Amino acid sequence: GTTSFTGYKKAVISLDNASGAVAKTLAATDCGSIVFLNVTSDTGSRGISVTLPAPAAGLHWDFVIADAGDGTNDIEIKTSADGVDIKGTMNSVKTGVEGGAFSGSTITIDVSDVSTKTDLDGTSFTIVSDGTHYYVLGGVMFGGEDAFGTGFEVSANTDVDD
């Protein structure tokens, strides 16, 4: 027989800062979801922070910046422990701006550092785990017009002390 996937939809997690700062901790049961990041409010101190669960082989999420706003609120994706990294590559859409490889426990889309904030809209990437760390599949084509390290920033500082 054949298997049909007609009508299959991914689970959607929509995070929006309209009412205030957002701190979402994903669970392993959220695996396979698409996470929409909406910075619809430009009022300060309303960042969006997403914490990944402890790594387990096969965990994965798709992330989409649906609305980057036009203010200073950052989007942060981090692991649950400093010893767990998100690894991958990124490149900017701006001609002549080089990307680079990254590895760290926190990815920050620093909206205030991005020169043309609306270019972030539609930036998307998939994060998967091998059971030890997380990896960005295919890299991030960053919608900001800034060099690696400005706008797209990676650090080793989760809020969790391991």
Coordinates of C-alpha atoms in Angstrom, one line a residue:
G1 CA 0.0 0.0 0.0
T2 CA 0.9 3.6 -0.1
T3 CA 1.1 6.1 2.7
S4 CA -0.6 9.4 2.3
F5 CA 0.4 12.5 4.2
T6 CA -2.4 14.6 2.8
G7 CA -3.5 17.2 5.3
Y8 CA -0.5 16.7 7.6
K9 CA 0.4 19.9 9.3
K10 CA 3.3 20.8 11.7
A11 CA 2.3 21.9 15.2
V12 CA 2.7 25.7 15.4
I13 CA 4.2 27.6 18.4
S14 CA 3.6 31.3 17.9
L15 CA 5.5 33.6 20.2
D16 CA 4.6 37.3 20.2
N17 CA 5.8 40.1 22.4
A18 CA 2.7 42.2 22.0
S19 CA 1.9 41.9 25.8
G20 CA 5.4 41.8 27.2
A21 CA 8.7 39.8 27.2
V22 CA 8.3 36.2 26.2
A23 CA 10.3 33.3 27.7
K24 CA 9.4 29.9 26.2
T25 CA 11.1 26.7 27.2
L26 CA 10.5 24.0 24.6
A27 CA 9.8 20.5 25.7
A28 CA 10.9 17.3 23.9
T29 CA 7.2 16.8 23.1
D30 CA 7.3 20.0 21.1
C31 CA 9.7 18.3 18.7
G32 CA 8.8 18.9 15.0
S33 CA 7.0 22.1 15.6
I34 CA 7.5 25.3 13.7
V35 CA 8.2 28.2 16.0
F36 CA 7.1 31.6 14.7
L37 CA 8.9 34.6 16.3
N38 CA 6.9 37.8 16.2
V39 CA 8.4 41.0 17.6
T40 CA 5.2 43.0 17.0
S41 CA 5.8 45.4 19.8
D42 CA 8.7 47.8 19.7
T43 CA 8.2 48.8 23.3
G44 CA 11.5 48.2 25.1
S45 CA 12.3 45.2 27.3
R46 CA 10.0 42.9 25.4
G47 CA 12.5 40.4 24.0
I48 CA 11.7 36.8 23.0
S49 CA 13.8 34.1 24.6
V50 CA 13.5 30.4 23.7
T51 CA 15.3 27.7 25.7
L52 CA 15.8 24.3 24.1
P53 CA 15.4 21.1 26.2
A54 CA 18.3 18.8 27.1
P55 CA 19.6 17.4 23.8
A56 CA 18.3 14.0 22.6
A57 CA 19.0 12.5 19.3
G58 CA 16.5 13.5 16.7
L59 CA 14.9 16.5 18.4
H60 CA 14.2 19.2 15.9
W61 CA 12.4 22.5 15.4
D62 CA 11.9 25.0 12.6
F63 CA 12.3 28.7 13.5
V64 CA 10.9 31.6 11.5
I65 CA 11.2 35.3 12.2
A66 CA 7.8 36.3 11.0
D67 CA 8.0 39.9 12.3
A68 CA 11.3 41.4 13.5
G69 CA 9.7 44.7 14.5
D70 CA 11.6 47.9 14.2
G71 CA 12.8 48.4 17.8
T72 CA 15.4 47.1 20.2
N73 CA 13.9 43.8 21.3
D74 CA 16.2 40.8 20.8
I75 CA 15.4 37.3 19.8
E76 CA 17.4 34.7 21.8
I77 CA 17.6 30.9 21.3
K78 CA 19.7 29.1 23.9
T79 CA 20.4 25.6 25.2
S80 CA 19.5 24.4 28.7
A81 CA 23.2 24.1 29.8
D82 CA 26.4 26.0 28.9
G83 CA 28.1 22.7 28.0
V84 CA 25.6 22.2 25.2
D85 CA 26.2 24.2 22.0
I86 CA 24.3 25.2 18.9
K87 CA 26.7 24.8 16.0
G88 CA 26.4 25.9 12.4
T89 CA 27.1 28.5 9.8
M90 CA 25.5 31.8 8.9
N91 CA 25.7 34.2 6.0
S92 CA 24.1 37.6 5.4
V93 CA 21.9 38.6 2.5
K94 CA 24.0 41.7 2.0
T95 CA 26.5 41.6 -0.8
G96 CA 30.0 41.7 0.4
V97 CA 29.2 40.7 4.0
E98 CA 30.8 37.4 4.9
G99 CA 29.3 34.9 7.3
G100 CA 31.0 32.4 9.5
A101 CA 30.9 29.3 11.5
F102 CA 29.5 29.5 15.0
S103 CA 29.3 27.4 18.1
G104 CA 27.9 28.5 21.4
S105 CA 25.1 28.0 23.9
T106 CA 23.2 31.2 23.0
I107 CA 22.2 32.6 19.6
T108 CA 21.0 36.2 19.7
I109 CA 19.3 38.0 16.9
D110 CA 20.2 41.5 18.1
V111 CA 17.5 43.5 16.4
S112 CA 18.9 46.8 17.7
D113 CA 22.2 46.1 15.9
V114 CA 20.5 45.3 12.5
S115 CA 20.6 48.3 10.1
T116 CA 17.6 47.3 8.1
K117 CA 15.4 45.5 10.6
T118 CA 12.6 44.5 8.1
D119 CA 15.2 42.4 6.2
L120 CA 15.1 40.0 9.1
D121 CA 11.5 39.1 8.3
G122 CA 11.5 35.6 6.9
T123 CA 14.8 34.6 8.3
S124 CA 14.4 30.9 9.1
F125 CA 16.4 27.9 10.1
T126 CA 16.1 24.3 11.5
I127 CA 17.8 23.1 14.7
V128 CA 18.4 19.4 15.3
S129 CA 20.1 17.4 18.0
D130 CA 22.5 14.4 17.8
G131 CA 22.0 13.8 21.5
T132 CA 25.0 15.9 22.7
H133 CA 24.6 19.2 20.9
Y134 CA 22.3 21.1 18.6
Y135 CA 23.1 21.9 14.9
V136 CA 21.6 24.3 12.4
L137 CA 20.7 22.4 9.2
G138 CA 22.0 24.0 6.0
G139 CA 23.1 27.2 7.9
V140 CA 21.3 30.4 8.5
M141 CA 20.8 32.9 5.7
F142 CA 20.5 35.9 8.0
G143 CA 18.2 38.6 6.7
G144 CA 20.0 41.4 8.4
E145 CA 22.5 43.5 6.5
D146 CA 25.2 43.3 9.1
A147 CA 28.4 41.3 9.4
F148 CA 28.6 38.1 11.5
G149 CA 28.8 39.1 15.1
T150 CA 26.7 42.2 14.6
G151 CA 23.0 41.4 14.6
F152 CA 23.6 37.7 14.6
E153 CA 25.6 37.0 17.7
V154 CA 26.7 33.8 19.4
S155 CA 27.9 33.4 23.0
A156 CA 28.5 30.9 25.7
N157 CA 26.3 32.3 28.3
T158 CA 23.0 30.5 29.0
D159 CA 21.2 31.5 32.2
V160 CA 21.8 28.0 33.4
D161 CA 24.8 27.3 35.6
D162 CA 26.1 23.8 34.8

